[in-house]
Amino acid sequence: MRKAIGVDIGGGSIRVSLFDETGKELKTEISPTPIHLDNESFLNILKDTIRPLAKEGIGIGVGSPGPLDNERGVLIASANMQGLKNLPIKESLKKEFSLPIWYENDANCAALGEAYFGSYKDTESQLILTLGTGVGGGFVNKGILYSGYLGNGIEIGHTTAVIGGALCGCGVLGCVESYFSTKGFFGRYLEKSGKSLVNAEEFFQLVRKEDPIAKEILHFGTLALAHAVRNAVHLLNPEAVVFVGGITKSYDLFGKLLESEIRSSIFPVLNDRLKIGVGASLSGTLGAASLVFSKEKM
């Protein structure tokens, strides 16, 4: 049975796992992301983390936040890893391990992993939204990932929810991410209450305790997200819309409104086949490894 290596690069750690074709995780290596980042030291740690598993895989899939260039295999920049710039991931790993290397935005990796191994793997096409610190998106049709120009497609979190609205981290006003994401919830709660929150769990606990400000923020954010999904459904016509990521742990607080708003606003004919729900929230490394299995099958 073929095996693939998946690499998930995050602001806190580098996680590398070996998987078989069923999605079973066989081995894992984890290294903390260096505090003082520069390209050379980061690449050394990345290669050291992969090395123990390298001989067992047919290829290496890598996922990271963007913006990136998936054709050249370069991480252009990262908001959470600010010491890195124009990081030549693909070239460095290919030279070190002599294996095929694939590199994509982490949301695209999550989408592909869900499409191959997740709760809606039996559907023809899947629009996957990652709900966490921000909002990411990916689209898979008949097992093939649509990544867009240089891997930066389906950025649903940076579609406009409110014209002239709240400032997003991307520098534009009114993005969906400004209203439905951990960062968005924090920002809107600070504006309305003057209080800073520590984590998403704290925000959702406020909702559960009937805090009126938190409830209002979640309600509006849910509507904003629903209409972003409506737009995407009309553009892509997926068979399934799948939500993954840390925020889905609190899906009971917003899922019913989210789904009903999507279904009541899309063309009625699309409801006949559209499936909406929470995915398996697979590991980032399995999503990255799915790049290898996908390319092998195409």
PDB file of N, CA and C in Angstrom, residues 108-189:
ATOM      1  N   ASN A 108      -6.982  24.842   1.225  1.00  0.00           N
ATOM      2  CA  ASN A 108      -7.115  23.930   0.088  1.00  0.00           C
ATOM      3  C   ASN A 108      -6.792  22.502   0.495  1.00  0.00           C
ATOM      4  N   CYS A 109      -5.772  22.352   1.340  1.00  0.00           N
ATOM      5  CA  CYS A 109      -5.417  21.020   1.845  1.00  0.00           C
ATOM      6  C   CYS A 109      -6.568  20.444   2.667  1.00  0.00           C
ATOM      7  N   ALA A 110      -7.154  21.260   3.520  1.00  0.00           N
ATOM      8  CA  ALA A 110      -8.285  20.812   4.341  1.00  0.00           C
ATOM      9  C   ALA A 110      -9.441  20.365   3.451  1.00  0.00           C
ATOM     10  N   ALA A 111      -9.680  21.126   2.393  1.00  0.00           N
ATOM     11  CA  ALA A 111     -10.762  20.780   1.473  1.00  0.00           C
ATOM     12  C   ALA A 111     -10.511  19.436   0.806  1.00  0.00           C
ATOM     13  N   LEU A 112      -9.304  19.227   0.335  1.00  0.00           N
ATOM     14  CA  LEU A 112      -8.987  17.980  -0.350  1.00  0.00           C
ATOM     15  C   LEU A 112      -9.054  16.794   0.610  1.00  0.00           C
ATOM     16  N   GLY A 113      -8.554  16.985   1.830  1.00  0.00           N
ATOM     17  CA  GLY A 113      -8.623  15.921   2.821  1.00  0.00           C
ATOM     18  C   GLY A 113     -10.053  15.525   3.123  1.00  0.00           C
ATOM     19  N   GLU A 114     -10.922  16.524   3.289  1.00  0.00           N
ATOM     20  CA  GLU A 114     -12.333  16.241   3.549  1.00  0.00           C
ATOM     21  C   GLU A 114     -12.975  15.528   2.360  1.00  0.00           C
ATOM     22  N   ALA A 115     -12.622  15.955   1.149  1.00  0.00           N
ATOM     23  CA  ALA A 115     -13.205  15.353  -0.043  1.00  0.00           C
ATOM     24  C   ALA A 115     -12.812  13.886  -0.188  1.00  0.00           C
ATOM     25  N   TYR A 116     -11.588  13.549   0.191  1.00  0.00           N
ATOM     26  CA  TYR A 116     -11.097  12.174   0.048  1.00  0.00           C
ATOM     27  C   TYR A 116     -11.440  11.286   1.227  1.00  0.00           C
ATOM     28  N   PHE A 117     -11.435  11.860   2.438  1.00  0.00           N
ATOM     29  CA  PHE A 117     -11.543  11.019   3.627  1.00  0.00           C
ATOM     30  C   PHE A 117     -12.646  11.439   4.604  1.00  0.00           C
ATOM     31  N   GLY A 118     -13.342  12.535   4.356  1.00  0.00           N
ATOM     32  CA  GLY A 118     -14.249  13.104   5.342  1.00  0.00           C
ATOM     33  C   GLY A 118     -15.674  12.593   5.299  1.00  0.00           C
ATOM     34  N   SER A 119     -16.539  13.318   5.990  1.00  0.00           N
ATOM     35  CA  SER A 119     -17.934  12.915   6.165  1.00  0.00           C
ATOM     36  C   SER A 119     -18.728  12.934   4.856  1.00  0.00           C
ATOM     37  N   TYR A 120     -18.303  13.741   3.892  1.00  0.00           N
ATOM     38  CA  TYR A 120     -19.042  13.885   2.641  1.00  0.00           C
ATOM     39  C   TYR A 120     -18.219  13.403   1.446  1.00  0.00           C
ATOM     40  N   LYS A 121     -17.379  12.401   1.685  1.00  0.00           N
ATOM     41  CA  LYS A 121     -16.480  11.912   0.629  1.00  0.00           C
ATOM     42  C   LYS A 121     -17.229  11.244  -0.527  1.00  0.00           C
ATOM     43  N   ASP A 122     -18.483  10.823  -0.302  1.00  0.00           N
ATOM     44  CA  ASP A 122     -19.242  10.150  -1.348  1.00  0.00           C
ATOM     45  C   ASP A 122     -20.016  11.112  -2.246  1.00  0.00           C
ATOM     46  N   THR A 123     -19.902  12.412  -2.001  1.00  0.00           N
ATOM     47  CA  THR A 123     -20.557  13.385  -2.872  1.00  0.00           C
ATOM     48  C   THR A 123     -19.624  13.747  -4.031  1.00  0.00           C
ATOM     49  N   GLU A 124     -20.220  14.247  -5.107  1.00  0.00           N
ATOM     50  CA  GLU A 124     -19.440  14.535  -6.322  1.00  0.00           C
ATOM     51  C   GLU A 124     -18.537  15.752  -6.160  1.00  0.00           C
ATOM     52  N   SER A 125     -19.041  16.779  -5.453  1.00  0.00           N
ATOM     53  CA  SER A 125     -18.268  18.012  -5.288  1.00  0.00           C
ATOM     54  C   SER A 125     -18.528  18.585  -3.912  1.00  0.00           C
ATOM     55  N   GLN A 126     -17.504  19.219  -3.351  1.00  0.00           N
ATOM     56  CA  GLN A 126     -17.581  19.736  -1.987  1.00  0.00           C
ATOM     57  C   GLN A 126     -16.989  21.138  -1.913  1.00  0.00           C
ATOM     58  N   LEU A 127     -17.757  22.062  -1.315  1.00  0.00           N
ATOM     59  CA  LEU A 127     -17.237  23.371  -0.925  1.00  0.00           C
ATOM     60  C   LEU A 127     -16.957  23.283   0.565  1.00  0.00           C
ATOM     61  N   ILE A 128     -15.703  23.411   0.944  1.00  0.00           N
ATOM     62  CA  ILE A 128     -15.317  23.274   2.345  1.00  0.00           C
ATOM     63  C   ILE A 128     -14.915  24.630   2.885  1.00  0.00           C
ATOM     64  N   LEU A 129     -15.462  24.991   4.059  1.00  0.00           N
ATOM     65  CA  LEU A 129     -15.098  26.246   4.730  1.00  0.00           C
ATOM     66  C   LEU A 129     -14.418  25.923   6.047  1.00  0.00           C
ATOM     67  N   THR A 130     -13.253  26.497   6.267  1.00  0.00           N
ATOM     68  CA  THR A 130     -12.533  26.325   7.525  1.00  0.00           C
ATOM     69  C   THR A 130     -12.850  27.514   8.424  1.00  0.00           C
ATOM     70  N   LEU A 131     -13.454  27.230   9.562  1.00  0.00           N
ATOM     71  CA  LEU A 131     -13.896  28.269  10.493  1.00  0.00           C
ATOM     72  C   LEU A 131     -13.008  28.241  11.727  1.00  0.00           C
ATOM     73  N   GLY A 132     -12.167  29.238  11.869  1.00  0.00           N
ATOM     74  CA  GLY A 132     -11.255  29.294  12.999  1.00  0.00           C
ATOM     75  C   GLY A 132     -10.817  30.718  13.247  1.00  0.00           C
ATOM     76  N   THR A 133      -9.496  30.926  13.352  1.00  0.00           N
ATOM     77  CA  THR A 133      -8.952  32.271  13.524  1.00  0.00           C
ATOM     78  C   THR A 133      -9.443  33.180  12.406  1.00  0.00           C
ATOM     79  N   GLY A 134      -9.490  32.631  11.204  1.00  0.00           N
ATOM     80  CA  GLY A 134     -10.062  33.315  10.050  1.00  0.00           C
ATOM     81  C   GLY A 134     -11.078  32.404   9.384  1.00  0.00           C
ATOM     82  N   VAL A 135     -11.409  32.702   8.141  1.00  0.00           N
ATOM     83  CA  VAL A 135     -12.311  31.859   7.359  1.00  0.00           C
ATOM     84  C   VAL A 135     -11.620  31.522   6.043  1.00  0.00           C
ATOM     85  N   GLY A 136     -11.384  30.238   5.825  1.00  0.00           N
ATOM     86  CA  GLY A 136     -10.773  29.798   4.581  1.00  0.00           C
ATOM     87  C   GLY A 136     -11.768  28.985   3.772  1.00  0.00           C
ATOM     88  N   GLY A 137     -11.423  28.720   2.520  1.00  0.00           N
ATOM     89  CA  GLY A 137     -12.315  27.939   1.676  1.00  0.00           C
ATOM     90  C   GLY A 137     -11.562  27.102   0.677  1.00  0.00           C
ATOM     91  N   GLY A 138     -12.208  26.054   0.212  1.00  0.00           N
ATOM     92  CA  GLY A 138     -11.647  25.201  -0.822  1.00  0.00           C
ATOM     93  C   GLY A 138     -12.771  24.516  -1.573  1.00  0.00           C
ATOM     94  N   PHE A 139     -12.529  24.183  -2.831  1.00  0.00           N
ATOM     95  CA  PHE A 139     -13.547  23.537  -3.657  1.00  0.00           C
ATOM     96  C   PHE A 139     -12.927  22.351  -4.382  1.00  0.00           C
ATOM     97  N   VAL A 140     -13.587  21.197  -4.233  1.00  0.00           N
ATOM     98  CA  VAL A 140     -13.122  19.967  -4.880  1.00  0.00           C
ATOM     99  C   VAL A 140     -14.258  19.431  -5.738  1.00  0.00           C
ATOM    100  N   ASN A 141     -13.970  19.170  -6.998  1.00  0.00           N
ATOM    101  CA  ASN A 141     -14.965  18.652  -7.932  1.00  0.00           C
ATOM    102  C   ASN A 141     -14.460  17.356  -8.552  1.00  0.00           C
ATOM    103  N   LYS A 142     -15.188  16.267  -8.325  1.00  0.00           N
ATOM    104  CA  LYS A 142     -14.823  14.948  -8.838  1.00  0.00           C
ATOM    105  C   LYS A 142     -13.399  14.575  -8.436  1.00  0.00           C
ATOM    106  N   GLY A 143     -13.055  14.912  -7.188  1.00  0.00           N
ATOM    107  CA  GLY A 143     -11.756  14.534  -6.643  1.00  0.00           C
ATOM    108  C   GLY A 143     -10.602  15.437  -7.015  1.00  0.00           C
ATOM    109  N   ILE A 144     -10.890  16.500  -7.778  1.00  0.00           N
ATOM    110  CA  ILE A 144      -9.827  17.398  -8.223  1.00  0.00           C
ATOM    111  C   ILE A 144      -9.997  18.758  -7.542  1.00  0.00           C
ATOM    112  N   LEU A 145      -8.923  19.231  -6.933  1.00  0.00           N
ATOM    113  CA  LEU A 145      -8.936  20.497  -6.212  1.00  0.00           C
ATOM    114  C   LEU A 145      -8.850  21.669  -7.176  1.00  0.00           C
ATOM    115  N   TYR A 146      -9.747  22.639  -6.982  1.00  0.00           N
ATOM    116  CA  TYR A 146      -9.606  23.914  -7.688  1.00  0.00           C
ATOM    117  C   TYR A 146      -8.812  24.838  -6.772  1.00  0.00           C
ATOM    118  N   SER A 147      -7.605  25.196  -7.173  1.00  0.00           N
ATOM    119  CA  SER A 147      -6.771  25.999  -6.284  1.00  0.00           C
ATOM    120  C   SER A 147      -6.676  27.465  -6.699  1.00  0.00           C
ATOM    121  N   GLY A 148      -7.034  27.776  -7.950  1.00  0.00           N
ATOM    122  CA  GLY A 148      -6.953  29.160  -8.392  1.00  0.00           C
ATOM    123  C   GLY A 148      -5.532  29.564  -8.738  1.00  0.00           C
ATOM    124  N   TYR A 149      -5.380  30.796  -9.165  1.00  0.00           N
ATOM    125  CA  TYR A 149      -4.073  31.298  -9.591  1.00  0.00           C
ATOM    126  C   TYR A 149      -3.070  31.229  -8.441  1.00  0.00           C
ATOM    127  N   LEU A 150      -2.019  30.479  -8.643  1.00  0.00           N
ATOM    128  CA  LEU A 150      -0.929  30.311  -7.684  1.00  0.00           C
ATOM    129  C   LEU A 150      -1.408  29.782  -6.322  1.00  0.00           C
ATOM    130  N   GLY A 151      -2.561  29.114  -6.320  1.00  0.00           N
ATOM    131  CA  GLY A 151      -3.048  28.494  -5.094  1.00  0.00           C
ATOM    132  C   GLY A 151      -3.846  29.393  -4.187  1.00  0.00           C
ATOM    133  N   ASN A 152      -4.334  30.498  -4.699  1.00  0.00           N
ATOM    134  CA  ASN A 152      -4.999  31.484  -3.843  1.00  0.00           C
ATOM    135  C   ASN A 152      -6.478  31.662  -4.175  1.00  0.00           C
ATOM    136  N   GLY A 153      -7.123  30.592  -4.636  1.00  0.00           N
ATOM    137  CA  GLY A 153      -8.531  30.654  -4.974  1.00  0.00           C
ATOM    138  C   GLY A 153      -9.447  30.358  -3.797  1.00  0.00           C
ATOM    139  N   ILE A 154     -10.741  30.588  -3.981  1.00  0.00           N
ATOM    140  CA  ILE A 154     -11.806  30.300  -3.007  1.00  0.00           C
ATOM    141  C   ILE A 154     -11.511  30.959  -1.662  1.00  0.00           C
ATOM    142  N   GLU A 155     -11.075  32.198  -1.678  1.00  0.00           N
ATOM    143  CA  GLU A 155     -10.842  32.952  -0.431  1.00  0.00           C
ATOM    144  C   GLU A 155     -12.167  33.552   0.034  1.00  0.00           C
ATOM    145  N   ILE A 156     -13.069  32.678   0.459  1.00  0.00           N
ATOM    146  CA  ILE A 156     -14.420  33.101   0.806  1.00  0.00           C
ATOM    147  C   ILE A 156     -14.446  34.029   2.015  1.00  0.00           C
ATOM    148  N   GLY A 157     -13.459  33.896   2.895  1.00  0.00           N
ATOM    149  CA  GLY A 157     -13.386  34.779   4.059  1.00  0.00           C
ATOM    150  C   GLY A 157     -13.131  36.226   3.694  1.00  0.00           C
ATOM    151  N   HIS A 158     -12.631  36.439   2.482  1.00  0.00           N
ATOM    152  CA  HIS A 158     -12.326  37.794   2.034  1.00  0.00           C
ATOM    153  C   HIS A 158     -13.256  38.236   0.917  1.00  0.00           C
ATOM    154  N   THR A 159     -14.475  37.715   0.966  1.00  0.00           N
ATOM    155  CA  THR A 159     -15.548  38.289   0.173  1.00  0.00           C
ATOM    156  C   THR A 159     -16.290  39.283   1.078  1.00  0.00           C
ATOM    157  N   THR A 160     -16.963  40.239   0.481  1.00  0.00           N
ATOM    158  CA  THR A 160     -17.537  41.347   1.249  1.00  0.00           C
ATOM    159  C   THR A 160     -18.886  40.989   1.859  1.00  0.00           C
ATOM    160  N   ALA A 161     -19.000  41.192   3.177  1.00  0.00           N
ATOM    161  CA  ALA A 161     -20.264  40.990   3.885  1.00  0.00           C
ATOM    162  C   ALA A 161     -20.973  42.318   4.132  1.00  0.00           C
ATOM    163  N   VAL A 162     -20.193  43.350   4.425  1.00  0.00           N
ATOM    164  CA  VAL A 162     -20.758  44.670   4.739  1.00  0.00           C
ATOM    165  C   VAL A 162     -19.938  45.726   4.012  1.00  0.00           C
ATOM    166  N   ILE A 163     -20.546  46.434   3.071  1.00  0.00           N
ATOM    167  CA  ILE A 163     -19.826  47.481   2.355  1.00  0.00           C
ATOM    168  C   ILE A 163     -19.444  48.590   3.342  1.00  0.00           C
ATOM    169  N   GLY A 164     -18.140  48.910   3.393  1.00  0.00           N
ATOM    170  CA  GLY A 164     -17.661  49.925   4.310  1.00  0.00           C
ATOM    171  C   GLY A 164     -17.701  49.472   5.763  1.00  0.00           C
ATOM    172  N   GLY A 165     -17.680  48.164   5.986  1.00  0.00           N
ATOM    173  CA  GLY A 165     -17.796  47.616   7.333  1.00  0.00           C
ATOM    174  C   GLY A 165     -16.491  47.601   8.102  1.00  0.00           C
ATOM    175  N   ALA A 166     -16.384  46.643   9.015  1.00  0.00           N
ATOM    176  CA  ALA A 166     -15.223  46.556   9.902  1.00  0.00           C
ATOM    177  C   ALA A 166     -13.947  46.235   9.124  1.00  0.00           C
ATOM    178  N   LEU A 167     -12.825  46.749   9.615  1.00  0.00           N
ATOM    179  CA  LEU A 167     -11.538  46.535   8.961  1.00  0.00           C
ATOM    180  C   LEU A 167     -11.084  45.096   9.164  1.00  0.00           C
ATOM    181  N   CYS A 168     -10.751  44.435   8.076  1.00  0.00           N
ATOM    182  CA  CYS A 168     -10.244  43.063   8.108  1.00  0.00           C
ATOM    183  C   CYS A 168      -8.718  43.090   8.164  1.00  0.00           C
ATOM    184  N   GLY A 169      -8.144  41.973   8.594  1.00  0.00           N
ATOM    185  CA  GLY A 169      -6.685  41.865   8.636  1.00  0.00           C
ATOM    186  C   GLY A 169      -6.041  41.988   7.271  1.00  0.00           C
ATOM    187  N   CYS A 170      -6.816  41.775   6.203  1.00  0.00           N
ATOM    188  CA  CYS A 170      -6.269  41.893   4.846  1.00  0.00           C
ATOM    189  C   CYS A 170      -6.167  43.348   4.415  1.00  0.00           C
ATOM    190  N   GLY A 171      -6.750  44.257   5.225  1.00  0.00           N
ATOM    191  CA  GLY A 171      -6.673  45.676   4.910  1.00  0.00           C
ATOM    192  C   GLY A 171      -7.894  46.250   4.227  1.00  0.00           C
ATOM    193  N   VAL A 172      -8.902  45.407   3.969  1.00  0.00           N
ATOM    194  CA  VAL A 172     -10.124  45.853   3.298  1.00  0.00           C
ATOM    195  C   VAL A 172     -11.266  45.875   4.307  1.00  0.00           C
ATOM    196  N   LEU A 173     -12.228  46.747   4.082  1.00  0.00           N
ATOM    197  CA  LEU A 173     -13.367  46.885   4.990  1.00  0.00           C
ATOM    198  C   LEU A 173     -14.482  45.899   4.655  1.00  0.00           C
ATOM    199  N   GLY A 174     -15.027  45.259   5.689  1.00  0.00           N
ATOM    200  CA  GLY A 174     -16.275  44.517   5.533  1.00  0.00           C
ATOM    201  C   GLY A 174     -16.198  43.072   5.126  1.00  0.00           C
ATOM    202  N   CYS A 175     -15.037  42.435   5.201  1.00  0.00           N
ATOM    203  CA  CYS A 175     -14.924  41.019   4.825  1.00  0.00           C
ATOM    204  C   CYS A 175     -15.742  40.135   5.764  1.00  0.00           C
ATOM    205  N   VAL A 176     -16.180  38.986   5.259  1.00  0.00           N
ATOM    206  CA  VAL A 176     -16.898  38.001   6.078  1.00  0.00           C
ATOM    207  C   VAL A 176     -16.090  37.651   7.321  1.00  0.00           C
ATOM    208  N   GLU A 177     -14.790  37.504   7.151  1.00  0.00           N
ATOM    209  CA  GLU A 177     -13.902  37.136   8.255  1.00  0.00           C
ATOM    210  C   GLU A 177     -13.960  38.143   9.404  1.00  0.00           C
ATOM    211  N   SER A 178     -14.315  39.376   9.109  1.00  0.00           N
ATOM    212  CA  SER A 178     -14.421  40.399  10.147  1.00  0.00           C
ATOM    213  C   SER A 178     -15.632  40.202  11.040  1.00  0.00           C
ATOM    214  N   TYR A 179     -16.544  39.339  10.610  1.00  0.00           N
ATOM    215  CA  TYR A 179     -17.792  39.147  11.342  1.00  0.00           C
ATOM    216  C   TYR A 179     -17.996  37.723  11.841  1.00  0.00           C
ATOM    217  N   PHE A 180     -17.409  36.742  11.145  1.00  0.00           N
ATOM    218  CA  PHE A 180     -17.548  35.363  11.595  1.00  0.00           C
ATOM    219  C   PHE A 180     -16.186  34.670  11.556  1.00  0.00           C
ATOM    220  N   SER A 181     -15.482  34.777  12.652  1.00  0.00           N
ATOM    221  CA  SER A 181     -14.194  34.119  12.863  1.00  0.00           C
ATOM    222  C   SER A 181     -13.791  34.476  14.285  1.00  0.00           C
ATOM    223  N   THR A 182     -12.800  33.788  14.802  1.00  0.00           N
ATOM    224  CA  THR A 182     -12.333  34.141  16.143  1.00  0.00           C
ATOM    225  C   THR A 182     -11.883  35.597  16.188  1.00  0.00           C
ATOM    226  N   LYS A 183     -11.099  36.011  15.191  1.00  0.00           N
ATOM    227  CA  LYS A 183     -10.647  37.402  15.138  1.00  0.00           C
ATOM    228  C   LYS A 183     -11.825  38.360  15.013  1.00  0.00           C
ATOM    229  N   GLY A 184     -12.783  37.989  14.193  1.00  0.00           N
ATOM    230  CA  GLY A 184     -13.946  38.836  14.001  1.00  0.00           C
ATOM    231  C   GLY A 184     -14.782  38.979  15.260  1.00  0.00           C
ATOM    232  N   PHE A 185     -15.022  37.868  15.935  1.00  0.00           N
ATOM    233  CA  PHE A 185     -15.796  37.923  17.183  1.00  0.00           C
ATOM    234  C   PHE A 185     -15.092  38.801  18.221  1.00  0.00           C
ATOM    235  N   PHE A 186     -13.770  38.620  18.342  1.00  0.00           N
ATOM    236  CA  PHE A 186     -13.006  39.429  19.301  1.00  0.00           C
ATOM    237  C   PHE A 186     -13.120  40.912  18.983  1.00  0.00           C
ATOM    238  N   GLY A 187     -12.933  41.240  17.700  1.00  0.00           N
ATOM    239  CA  GLY A 187     -12.958  42.639  17.289  1.00  0.00           C
ATOM    240  C   GLY A 187     -14.301  43.299  17.512  1.00  0.00           C
ATOM    241  N   ARG A 188     -15.366  42.580  17.158  1.00  0.00           N
ATOM    242  CA  ARG A 188     -16.705  43.160  17.308  1.00  0.00           C
ATOM    243  C   ARG A 188     -17.087  43.251  18.787  1.00  0.00           C
ATOM    244  N   TYR A 189     -16.644  42.284  19.605  1.00  0.00           N
ATOM    245  CA  TYR A 189     -16.982  42.335  21.031  1.00  0.00           C
ATOM    246  C   TYR A 189     -16.245  43.489  21.713  1.00  0.00           C
TER     247      TYR A 189
END
